mmCIF file of C-alpha atoms and ligand atoms in Angstrom:
data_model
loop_
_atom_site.group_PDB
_atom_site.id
_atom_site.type_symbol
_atom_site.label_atom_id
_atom_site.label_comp_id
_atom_site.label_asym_id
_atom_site.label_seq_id
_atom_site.Cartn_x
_atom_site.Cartn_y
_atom_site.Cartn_z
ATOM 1 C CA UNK A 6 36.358 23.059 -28.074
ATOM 2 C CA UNK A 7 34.686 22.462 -24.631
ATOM 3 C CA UNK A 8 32.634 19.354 -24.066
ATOM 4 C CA UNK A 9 29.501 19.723 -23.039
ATOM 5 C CA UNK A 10 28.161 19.242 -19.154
ATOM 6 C CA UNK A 11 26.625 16.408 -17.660
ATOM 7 C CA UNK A 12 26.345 15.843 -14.118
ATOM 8 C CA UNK A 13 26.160 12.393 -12.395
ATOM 9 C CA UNK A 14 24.437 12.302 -9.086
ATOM 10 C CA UNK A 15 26.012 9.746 -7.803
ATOM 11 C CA UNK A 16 29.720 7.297 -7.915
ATOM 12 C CA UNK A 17 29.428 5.173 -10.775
ATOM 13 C CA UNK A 18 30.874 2.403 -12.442
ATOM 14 C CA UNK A 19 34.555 3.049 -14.038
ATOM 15 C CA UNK A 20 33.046 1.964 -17.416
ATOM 16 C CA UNK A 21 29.788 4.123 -17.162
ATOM 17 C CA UNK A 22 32.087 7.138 -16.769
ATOM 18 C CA UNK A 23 34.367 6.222 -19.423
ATOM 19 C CA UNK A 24 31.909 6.196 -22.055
ATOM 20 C CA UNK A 25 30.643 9.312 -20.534
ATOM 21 C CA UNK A 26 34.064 10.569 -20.257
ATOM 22 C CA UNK A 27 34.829 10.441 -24.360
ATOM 23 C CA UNK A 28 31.668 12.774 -24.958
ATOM 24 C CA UNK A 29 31.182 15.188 -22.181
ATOM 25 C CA UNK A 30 32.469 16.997 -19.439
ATOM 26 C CA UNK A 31 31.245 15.033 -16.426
ATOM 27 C CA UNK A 32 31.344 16.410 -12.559
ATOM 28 C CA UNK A 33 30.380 13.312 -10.625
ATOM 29 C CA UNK A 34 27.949 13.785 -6.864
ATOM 30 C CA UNK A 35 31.146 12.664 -4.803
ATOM 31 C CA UNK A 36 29.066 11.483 -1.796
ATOM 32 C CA UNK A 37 27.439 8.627 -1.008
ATOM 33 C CA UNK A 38 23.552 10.328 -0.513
ATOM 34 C CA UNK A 39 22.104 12.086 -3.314
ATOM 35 C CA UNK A 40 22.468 15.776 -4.066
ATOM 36 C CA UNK A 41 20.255 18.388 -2.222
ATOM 37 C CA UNK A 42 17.634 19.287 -4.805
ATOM 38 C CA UNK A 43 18.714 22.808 -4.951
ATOM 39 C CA UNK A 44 21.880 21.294 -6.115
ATOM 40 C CA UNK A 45 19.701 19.233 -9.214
ATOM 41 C CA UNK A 46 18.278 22.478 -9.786
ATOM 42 C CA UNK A 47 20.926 24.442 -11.026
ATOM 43 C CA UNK A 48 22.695 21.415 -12.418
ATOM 44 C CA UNK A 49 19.814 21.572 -14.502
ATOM 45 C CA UNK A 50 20.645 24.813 -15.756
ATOM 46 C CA UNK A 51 24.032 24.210 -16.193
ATOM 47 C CA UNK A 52 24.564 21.144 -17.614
ATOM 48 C CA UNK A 53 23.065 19.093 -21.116
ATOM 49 C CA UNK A 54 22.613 15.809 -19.657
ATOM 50 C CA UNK A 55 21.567 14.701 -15.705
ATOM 51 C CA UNK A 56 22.522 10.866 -15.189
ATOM 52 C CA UNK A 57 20.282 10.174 -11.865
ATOM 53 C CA UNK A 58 19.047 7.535 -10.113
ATOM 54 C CA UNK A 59 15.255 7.007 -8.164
ATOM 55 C CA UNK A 60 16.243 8.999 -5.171
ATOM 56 C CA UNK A 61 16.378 12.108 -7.397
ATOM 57 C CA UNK A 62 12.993 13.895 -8.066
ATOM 58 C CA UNK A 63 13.431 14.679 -11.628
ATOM 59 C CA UNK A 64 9.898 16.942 -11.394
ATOM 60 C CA UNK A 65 8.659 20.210 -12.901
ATOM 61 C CA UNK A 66 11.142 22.766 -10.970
ATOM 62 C CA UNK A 67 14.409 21.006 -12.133
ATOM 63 C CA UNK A 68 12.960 20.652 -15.649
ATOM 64 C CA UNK A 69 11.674 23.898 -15.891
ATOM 65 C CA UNK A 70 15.245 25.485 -14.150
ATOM 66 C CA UNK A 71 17.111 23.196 -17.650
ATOM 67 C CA UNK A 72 14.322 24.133 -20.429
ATOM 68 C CA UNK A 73 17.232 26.250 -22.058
ATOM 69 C CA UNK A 74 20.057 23.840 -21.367
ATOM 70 C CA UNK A 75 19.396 20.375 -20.178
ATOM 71 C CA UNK A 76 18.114 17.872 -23.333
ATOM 72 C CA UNK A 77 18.633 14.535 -21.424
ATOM 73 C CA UNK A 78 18.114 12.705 -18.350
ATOM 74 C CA UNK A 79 18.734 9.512 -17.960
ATOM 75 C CA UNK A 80 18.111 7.380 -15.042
ATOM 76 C CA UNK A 81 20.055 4.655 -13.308
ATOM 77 C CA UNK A 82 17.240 2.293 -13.229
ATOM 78 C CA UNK A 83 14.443 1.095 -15.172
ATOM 79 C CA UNK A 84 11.886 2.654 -12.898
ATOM 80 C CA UNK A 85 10.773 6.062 -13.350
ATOM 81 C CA UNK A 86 8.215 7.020 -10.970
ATOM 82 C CA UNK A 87 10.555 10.092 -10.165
ATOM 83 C CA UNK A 88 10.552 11.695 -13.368
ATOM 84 C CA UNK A 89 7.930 14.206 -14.596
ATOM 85 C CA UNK A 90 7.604 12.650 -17.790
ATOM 86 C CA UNK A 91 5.264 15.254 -18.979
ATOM 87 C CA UNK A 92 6.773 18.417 -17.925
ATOM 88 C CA UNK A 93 9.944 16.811 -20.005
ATOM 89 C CA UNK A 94 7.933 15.996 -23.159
ATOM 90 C CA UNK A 95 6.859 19.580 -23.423
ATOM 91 C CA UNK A 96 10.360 21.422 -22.693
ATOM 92 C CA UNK A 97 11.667 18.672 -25.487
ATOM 93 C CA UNK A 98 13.620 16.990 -22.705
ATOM 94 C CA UNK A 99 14.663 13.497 -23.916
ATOM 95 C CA UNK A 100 13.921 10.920 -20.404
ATOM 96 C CA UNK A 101 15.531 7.453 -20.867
ATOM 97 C CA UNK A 102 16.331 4.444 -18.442
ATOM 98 C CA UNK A 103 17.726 0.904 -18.405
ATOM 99 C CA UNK A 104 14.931 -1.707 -19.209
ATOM 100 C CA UNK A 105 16.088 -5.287 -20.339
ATOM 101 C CA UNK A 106 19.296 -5.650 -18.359
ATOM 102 C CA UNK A 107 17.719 -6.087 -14.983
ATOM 103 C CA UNK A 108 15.072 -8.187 -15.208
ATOM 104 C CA UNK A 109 16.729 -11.567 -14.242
ATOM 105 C CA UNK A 110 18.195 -10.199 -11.108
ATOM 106 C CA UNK A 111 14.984 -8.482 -10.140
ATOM 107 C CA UNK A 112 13.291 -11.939 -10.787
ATOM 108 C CA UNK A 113 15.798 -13.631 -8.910
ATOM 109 C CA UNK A 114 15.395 -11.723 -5.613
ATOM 110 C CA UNK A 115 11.373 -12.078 -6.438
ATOM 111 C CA UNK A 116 11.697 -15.978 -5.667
ATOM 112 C CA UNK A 117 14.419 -15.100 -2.703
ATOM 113 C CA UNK A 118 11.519 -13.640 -0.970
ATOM 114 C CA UNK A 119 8.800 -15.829 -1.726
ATOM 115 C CA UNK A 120 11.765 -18.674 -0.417
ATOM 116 C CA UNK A 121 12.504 -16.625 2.546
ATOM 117 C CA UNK A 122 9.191 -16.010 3.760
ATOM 118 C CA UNK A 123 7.490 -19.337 2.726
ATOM 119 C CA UNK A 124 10.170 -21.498 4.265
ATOM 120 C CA UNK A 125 11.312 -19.540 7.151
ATOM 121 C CA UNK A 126 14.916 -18.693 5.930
ATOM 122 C CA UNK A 127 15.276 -15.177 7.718
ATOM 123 C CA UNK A 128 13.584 -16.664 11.045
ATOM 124 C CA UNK A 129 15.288 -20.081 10.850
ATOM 125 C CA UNK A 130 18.811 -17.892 10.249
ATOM 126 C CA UNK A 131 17.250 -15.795 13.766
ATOM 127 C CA UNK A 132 16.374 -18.187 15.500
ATOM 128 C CA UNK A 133 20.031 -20.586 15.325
ATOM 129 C CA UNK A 134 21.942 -17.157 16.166
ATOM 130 C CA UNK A 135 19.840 -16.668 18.890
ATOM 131 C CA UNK A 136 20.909 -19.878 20.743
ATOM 132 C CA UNK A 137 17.162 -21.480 20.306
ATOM 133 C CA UNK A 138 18.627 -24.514 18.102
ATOM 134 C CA UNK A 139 18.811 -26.536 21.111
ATOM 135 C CA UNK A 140 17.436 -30.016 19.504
ATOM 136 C CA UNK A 141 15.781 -31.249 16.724
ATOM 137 C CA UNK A 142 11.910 -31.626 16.163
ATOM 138 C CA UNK A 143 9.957 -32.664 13.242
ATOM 139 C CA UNK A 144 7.666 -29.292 13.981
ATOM 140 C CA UNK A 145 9.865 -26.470 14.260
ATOM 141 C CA UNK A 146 9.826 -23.582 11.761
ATOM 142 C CA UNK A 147 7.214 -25.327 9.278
ATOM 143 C CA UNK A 148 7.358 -23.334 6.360
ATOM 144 C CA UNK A 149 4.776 -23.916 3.137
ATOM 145 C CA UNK A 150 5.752 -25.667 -0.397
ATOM 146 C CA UNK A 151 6.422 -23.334 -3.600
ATOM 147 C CA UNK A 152 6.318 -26.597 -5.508
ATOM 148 C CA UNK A 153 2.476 -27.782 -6.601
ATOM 149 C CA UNK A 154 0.958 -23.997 -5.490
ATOM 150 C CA UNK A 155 0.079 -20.966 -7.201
ATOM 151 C CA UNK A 156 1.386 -17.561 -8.408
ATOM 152 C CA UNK A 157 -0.529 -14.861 -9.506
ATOM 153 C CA UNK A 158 1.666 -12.592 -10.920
ATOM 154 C CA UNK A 159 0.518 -8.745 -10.965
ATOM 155 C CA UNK A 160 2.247 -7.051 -14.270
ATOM 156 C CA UNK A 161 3.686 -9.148 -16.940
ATOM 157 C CA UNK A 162 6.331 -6.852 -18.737
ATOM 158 C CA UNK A 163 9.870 -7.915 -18.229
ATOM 159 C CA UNK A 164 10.075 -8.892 -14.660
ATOM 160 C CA UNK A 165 6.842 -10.397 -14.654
ATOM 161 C CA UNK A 166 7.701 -12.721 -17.145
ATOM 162 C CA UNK A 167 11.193 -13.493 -15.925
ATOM 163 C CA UNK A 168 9.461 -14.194 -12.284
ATOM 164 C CA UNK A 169 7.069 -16.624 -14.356
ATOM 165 C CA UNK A 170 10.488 -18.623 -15.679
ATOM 166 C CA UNK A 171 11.521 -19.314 -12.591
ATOM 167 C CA UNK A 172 7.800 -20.466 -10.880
ATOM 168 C CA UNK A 173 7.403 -22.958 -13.894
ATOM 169 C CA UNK A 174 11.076 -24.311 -12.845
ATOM 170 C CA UNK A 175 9.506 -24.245 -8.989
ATOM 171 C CA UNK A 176 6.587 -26.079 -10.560
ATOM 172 C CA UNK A 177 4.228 -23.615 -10.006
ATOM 173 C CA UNK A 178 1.134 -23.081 -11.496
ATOM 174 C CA UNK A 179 0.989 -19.723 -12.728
ATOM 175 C CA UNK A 180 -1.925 -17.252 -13.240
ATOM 176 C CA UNK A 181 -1.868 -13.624 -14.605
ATOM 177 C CA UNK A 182 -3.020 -10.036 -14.769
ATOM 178 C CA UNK A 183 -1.759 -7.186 -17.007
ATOM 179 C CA UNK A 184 -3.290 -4.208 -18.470
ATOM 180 C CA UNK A 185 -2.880 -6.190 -22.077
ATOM 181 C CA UNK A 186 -3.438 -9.761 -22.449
ATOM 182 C CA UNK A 187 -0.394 -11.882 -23.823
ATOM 183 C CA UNK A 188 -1.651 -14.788 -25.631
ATOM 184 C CA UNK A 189 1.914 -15.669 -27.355
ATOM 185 C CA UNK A 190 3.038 -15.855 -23.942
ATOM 186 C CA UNK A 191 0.080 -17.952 -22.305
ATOM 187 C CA UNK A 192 0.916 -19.987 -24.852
ATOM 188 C CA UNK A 193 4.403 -20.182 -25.019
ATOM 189 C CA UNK A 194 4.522 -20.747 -20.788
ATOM 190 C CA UNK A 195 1.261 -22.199 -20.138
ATOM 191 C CA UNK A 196 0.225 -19.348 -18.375
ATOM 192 C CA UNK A 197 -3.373 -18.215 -17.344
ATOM 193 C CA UNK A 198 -4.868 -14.553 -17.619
ATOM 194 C CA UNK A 199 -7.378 -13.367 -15.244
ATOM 195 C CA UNK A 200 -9.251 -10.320 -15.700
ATOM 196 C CA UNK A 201 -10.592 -9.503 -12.709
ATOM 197 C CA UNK A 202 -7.858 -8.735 -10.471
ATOM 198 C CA UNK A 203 -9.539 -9.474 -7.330
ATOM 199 C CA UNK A 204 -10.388 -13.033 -8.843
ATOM 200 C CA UNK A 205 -6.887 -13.965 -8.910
ATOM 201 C CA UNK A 206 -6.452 -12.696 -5.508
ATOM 202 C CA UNK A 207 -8.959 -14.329 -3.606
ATOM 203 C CA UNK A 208 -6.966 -17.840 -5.211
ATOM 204 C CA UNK A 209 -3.693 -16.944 -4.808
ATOM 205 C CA UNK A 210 -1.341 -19.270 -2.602
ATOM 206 C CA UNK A 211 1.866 -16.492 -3.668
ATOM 207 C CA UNK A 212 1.611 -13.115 -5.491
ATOM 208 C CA UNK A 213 4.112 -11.259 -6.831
ATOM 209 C CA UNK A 214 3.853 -7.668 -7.644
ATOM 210 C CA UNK A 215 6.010 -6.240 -10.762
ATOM 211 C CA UNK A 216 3.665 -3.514 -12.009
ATOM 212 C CA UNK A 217 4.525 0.150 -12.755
ATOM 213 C CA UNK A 218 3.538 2.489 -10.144
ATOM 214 C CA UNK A 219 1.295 5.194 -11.294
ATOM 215 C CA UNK A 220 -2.315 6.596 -10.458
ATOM 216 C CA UNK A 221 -3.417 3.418 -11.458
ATOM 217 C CA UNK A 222 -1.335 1.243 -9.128
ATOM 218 C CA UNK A 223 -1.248 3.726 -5.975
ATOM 219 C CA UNK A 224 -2.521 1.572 -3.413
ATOM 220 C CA UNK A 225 -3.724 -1.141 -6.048
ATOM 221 C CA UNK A 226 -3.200 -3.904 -2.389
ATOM 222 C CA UNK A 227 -5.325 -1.794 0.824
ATOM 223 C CA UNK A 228 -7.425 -3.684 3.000
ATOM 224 C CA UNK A 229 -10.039 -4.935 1.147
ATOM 225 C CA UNK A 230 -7.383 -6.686 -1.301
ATOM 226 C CA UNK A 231 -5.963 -8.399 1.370
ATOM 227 C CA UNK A 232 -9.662 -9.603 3.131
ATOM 228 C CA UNK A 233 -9.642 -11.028 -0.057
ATOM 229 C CA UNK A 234 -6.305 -13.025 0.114
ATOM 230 C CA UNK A 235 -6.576 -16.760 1.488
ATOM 231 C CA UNK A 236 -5.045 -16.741 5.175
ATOM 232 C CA UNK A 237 -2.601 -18.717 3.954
ATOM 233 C CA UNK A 238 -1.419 -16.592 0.971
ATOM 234 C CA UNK A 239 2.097 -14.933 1.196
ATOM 235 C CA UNK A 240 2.741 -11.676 -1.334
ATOM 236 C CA UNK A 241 6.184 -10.231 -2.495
ATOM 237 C CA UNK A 242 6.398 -6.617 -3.707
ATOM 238 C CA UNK A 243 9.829 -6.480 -5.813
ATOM 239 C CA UNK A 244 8.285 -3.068 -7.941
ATOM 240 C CA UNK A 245 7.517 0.052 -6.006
ATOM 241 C CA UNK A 246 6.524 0.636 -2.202
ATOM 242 C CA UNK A 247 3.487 2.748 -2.990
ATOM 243 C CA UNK A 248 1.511 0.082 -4.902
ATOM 244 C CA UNK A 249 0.902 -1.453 -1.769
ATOM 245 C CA UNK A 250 -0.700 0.169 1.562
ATOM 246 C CA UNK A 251 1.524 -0.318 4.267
ATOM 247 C CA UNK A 252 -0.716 0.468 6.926
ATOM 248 C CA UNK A 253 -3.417 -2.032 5.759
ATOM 249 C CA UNK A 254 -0.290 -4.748 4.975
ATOM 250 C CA UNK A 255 0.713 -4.315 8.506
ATOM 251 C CA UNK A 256 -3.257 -4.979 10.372
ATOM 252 C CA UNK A 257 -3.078 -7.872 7.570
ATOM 253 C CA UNK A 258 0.382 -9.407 8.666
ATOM 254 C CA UNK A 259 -0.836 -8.549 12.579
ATOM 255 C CA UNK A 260 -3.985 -10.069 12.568
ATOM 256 C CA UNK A 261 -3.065 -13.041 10.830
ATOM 257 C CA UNK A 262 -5.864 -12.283 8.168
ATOM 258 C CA UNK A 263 -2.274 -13.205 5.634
ATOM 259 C CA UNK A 264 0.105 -15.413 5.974
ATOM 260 C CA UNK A 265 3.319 -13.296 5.018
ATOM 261 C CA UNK A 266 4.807 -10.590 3.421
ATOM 262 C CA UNK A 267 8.059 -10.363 1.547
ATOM 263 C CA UNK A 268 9.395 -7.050 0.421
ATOM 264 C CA UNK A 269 12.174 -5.125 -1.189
ATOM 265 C CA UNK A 270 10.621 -1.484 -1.209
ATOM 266 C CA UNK A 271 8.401 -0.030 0.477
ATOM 267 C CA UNK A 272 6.199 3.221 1.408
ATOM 268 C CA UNK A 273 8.266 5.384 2.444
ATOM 269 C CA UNK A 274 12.124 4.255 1.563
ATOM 270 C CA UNK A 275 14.109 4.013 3.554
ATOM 271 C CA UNK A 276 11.405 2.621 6.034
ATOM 272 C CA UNK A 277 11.316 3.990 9.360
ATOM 273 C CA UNK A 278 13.141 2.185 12.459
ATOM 274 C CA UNK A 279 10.474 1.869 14.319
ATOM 275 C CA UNK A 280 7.433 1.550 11.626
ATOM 276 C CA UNK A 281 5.679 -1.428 13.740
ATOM 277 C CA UNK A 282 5.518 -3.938 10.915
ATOM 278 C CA UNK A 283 9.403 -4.431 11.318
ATOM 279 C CA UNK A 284 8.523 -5.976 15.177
ATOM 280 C CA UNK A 285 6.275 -8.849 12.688
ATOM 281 C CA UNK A 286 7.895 -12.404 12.241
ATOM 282 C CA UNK A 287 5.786 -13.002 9.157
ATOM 283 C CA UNK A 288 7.394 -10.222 7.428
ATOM 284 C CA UNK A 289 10.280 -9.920 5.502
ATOM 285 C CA UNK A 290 11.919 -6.435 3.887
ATOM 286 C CA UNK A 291 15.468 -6.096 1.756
ATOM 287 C CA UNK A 292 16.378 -1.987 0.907
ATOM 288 C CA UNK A 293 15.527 -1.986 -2.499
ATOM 289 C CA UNK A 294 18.179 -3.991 -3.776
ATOM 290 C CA UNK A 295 15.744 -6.128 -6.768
ATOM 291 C CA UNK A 296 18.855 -5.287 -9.638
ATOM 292 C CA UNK A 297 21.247 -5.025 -6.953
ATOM 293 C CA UNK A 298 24.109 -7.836 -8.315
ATOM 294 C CA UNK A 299 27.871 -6.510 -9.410
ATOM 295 C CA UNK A 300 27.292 -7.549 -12.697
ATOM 296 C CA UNK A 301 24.187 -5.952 -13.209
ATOM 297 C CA UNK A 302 24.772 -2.699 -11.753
ATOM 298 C CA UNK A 303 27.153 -1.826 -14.045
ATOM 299 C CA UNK A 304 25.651 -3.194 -16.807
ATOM 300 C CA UNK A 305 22.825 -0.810 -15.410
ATOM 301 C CA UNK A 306 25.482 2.151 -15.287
ATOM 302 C CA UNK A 307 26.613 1.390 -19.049
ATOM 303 C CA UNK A 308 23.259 1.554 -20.408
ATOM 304 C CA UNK A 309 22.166 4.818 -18.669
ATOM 305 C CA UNK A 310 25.711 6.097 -19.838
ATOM 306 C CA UNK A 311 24.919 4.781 -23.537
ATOM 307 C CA UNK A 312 21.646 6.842 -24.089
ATOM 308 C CA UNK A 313 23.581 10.184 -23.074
ATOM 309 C CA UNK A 314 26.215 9.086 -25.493
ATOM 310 C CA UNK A 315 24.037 8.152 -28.218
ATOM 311 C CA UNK A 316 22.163 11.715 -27.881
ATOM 312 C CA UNK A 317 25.117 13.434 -27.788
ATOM 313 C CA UNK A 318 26.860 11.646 -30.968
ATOM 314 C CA UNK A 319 23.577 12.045 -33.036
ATOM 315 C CA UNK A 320 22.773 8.484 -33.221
ATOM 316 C CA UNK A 321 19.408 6.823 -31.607
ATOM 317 C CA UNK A 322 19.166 6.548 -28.434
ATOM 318 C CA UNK A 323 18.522 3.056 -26.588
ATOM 319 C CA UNK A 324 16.141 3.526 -23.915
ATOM 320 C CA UNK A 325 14.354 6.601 -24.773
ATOM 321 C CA UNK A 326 10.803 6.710 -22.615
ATOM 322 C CA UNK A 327 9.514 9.795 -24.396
ATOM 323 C CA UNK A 328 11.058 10.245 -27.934
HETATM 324 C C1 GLV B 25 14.922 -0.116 -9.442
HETATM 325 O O1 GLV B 25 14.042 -0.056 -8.661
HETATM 326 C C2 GLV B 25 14.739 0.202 -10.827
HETATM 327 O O2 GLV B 25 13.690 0.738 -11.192
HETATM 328 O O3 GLV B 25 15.665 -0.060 -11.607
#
């Protein structure tokens, strides 16, 4: 008996395509860019299972093309901004992705940022290469303490809180805001909430975005957020590109109105060559690479793997979003 279909968009892991391996019959995207979406698109139709990750557009037209065939997509990632989570719920399309196993490596690249950014790593590591470090002197490249300031941290689901870990080990203090309040967790870490997001803003020495995007969070930092920010304030965006306005970041960073900005995605990815925040010294980007680590990519590739394996041997699936 044939197995059934499910296409990979992308090389994976050798352990994320065994387990896919024992259940289905897998055709793997053998280049390094993602498929055309034409290609998705009749994947769709073709196959029971997508594995993706967030470069593919997982919207109405591909779910529409697989409402006879396709019952599960799951992504390589815990992000899902690129799925159309509705259009899936009503074909009966089962959407999962990979919570839990990347929020310590997200975290981790959170505080290389703020580090980067606050003590000059990326234009101390600049400015030895190019031939500057001629002598020393007690003034050059003063950078700004982590240790004794403040984090407001913007989202406290898994990343959040793992980014909160790490400031109390910094010996931050640490202020929140979240959709829900956590009092176990205020109380557990000391923590603060504030309601009013533009309260914590305007006190902020460091924030750290690790919301969701959605309507909600589109543009959530533009202009007026970041009048409010001290001058002195530097922010890190380790979630999603879009929740901050570039174009108001970059008259921000320019006009000094900020201190700094530390980045792993950004609006659009890949970022332009010559977007003219990359000529700033007080700003700092990485190519989306928060859960980038060898150890937890595949752990990420085994756990996208495991919900197509658990739908397709009847048993529950892990990280279902919308079942
Ligand atoms: C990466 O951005 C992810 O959502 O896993």
């Amino acid at each position: 008996m044939s197995l059934p279909k499910v296409f990979v968009t992308r090389i994976i892991p050798p352990e994320a395509q065994e387990i896919l391996n024992r259940v289905a019959e897998i055709e793997i995207w053998p280049q390094d860019t993602k498929p055309p979406q034409e290609v998705i698109i009749q994947k769709a139709a073709e196959c029971i299972g997508l594995f993706t990750t967030i470069e593919d557009q997982i919207n109405s037209e591909v779910l529409q093309s697989g409402k006879d065939s396709l019952k599960i997509v799951s992504n390589y990632a815990v992000g899902y901004d690129n799925f159309d989570i509705d259009t899936a719920t009503k074909n009966g399309i089962i959407m999962c992705n990979t919570p839990d196993v990347l929020s310590q490596t997200t975290a981790d690249l959170a505080f290389g940022l703020m580090l980067s950014i606050a003590r000059n790593i990326v234009k101390g590591d600049n400015f030895v290469r190019s031939g500057k470090w001629t002598h020393w002197h007690p003034s050059t490249l003063l950078g700004r303490d982590i240790y004794g300031a403040n984090l407001l941290v913007v989202g406290l689901g898994r990343i959040g809180l793992e980014v909160c870990r790490r400031a109390i080990g910094f010996g931050m203090e640490i202020f929140y805001h979240s959709r829900t309040r956590k009092l176990n967790l205020e109380k557990e870490l000391g923590i603060n909430y504030v309601s009013k997001l533009k309260d914590g803003i305007s006190k902020a020495d460091f924030i750290s975005i690790n919301t969701i995007m959605n309507d909600q969070t589109y543009h959530l930092f533009g202009k007026e957020e970041f009048n409010t920010m001290k001058n002195s304030a530097i922010i890190v965006n380790t979630a999603r590109g879009p929740i901050i306005d570039m174009e108001s970041l970059y008259e921000a960073l320019k006009n000094n109105q900020i201190a700094g900005a530390a980045v792993d995605v950004t609006e659009p990815e890949p970022i332009p060559n010559n977007h003219p925040i990359l000529s700033l010294e007080n700003f700092v980007v990485t190519p989306h690479i928060g859960s980038a680590s060898i150890e937890t990519r595949k752990k990420m590739a085994i756990a996208a793997a495991k919900n197509i394996e658990a739908y397709l041997l009847k048993k529950t699936i892990p990280s279902s979003i919308n079942s």
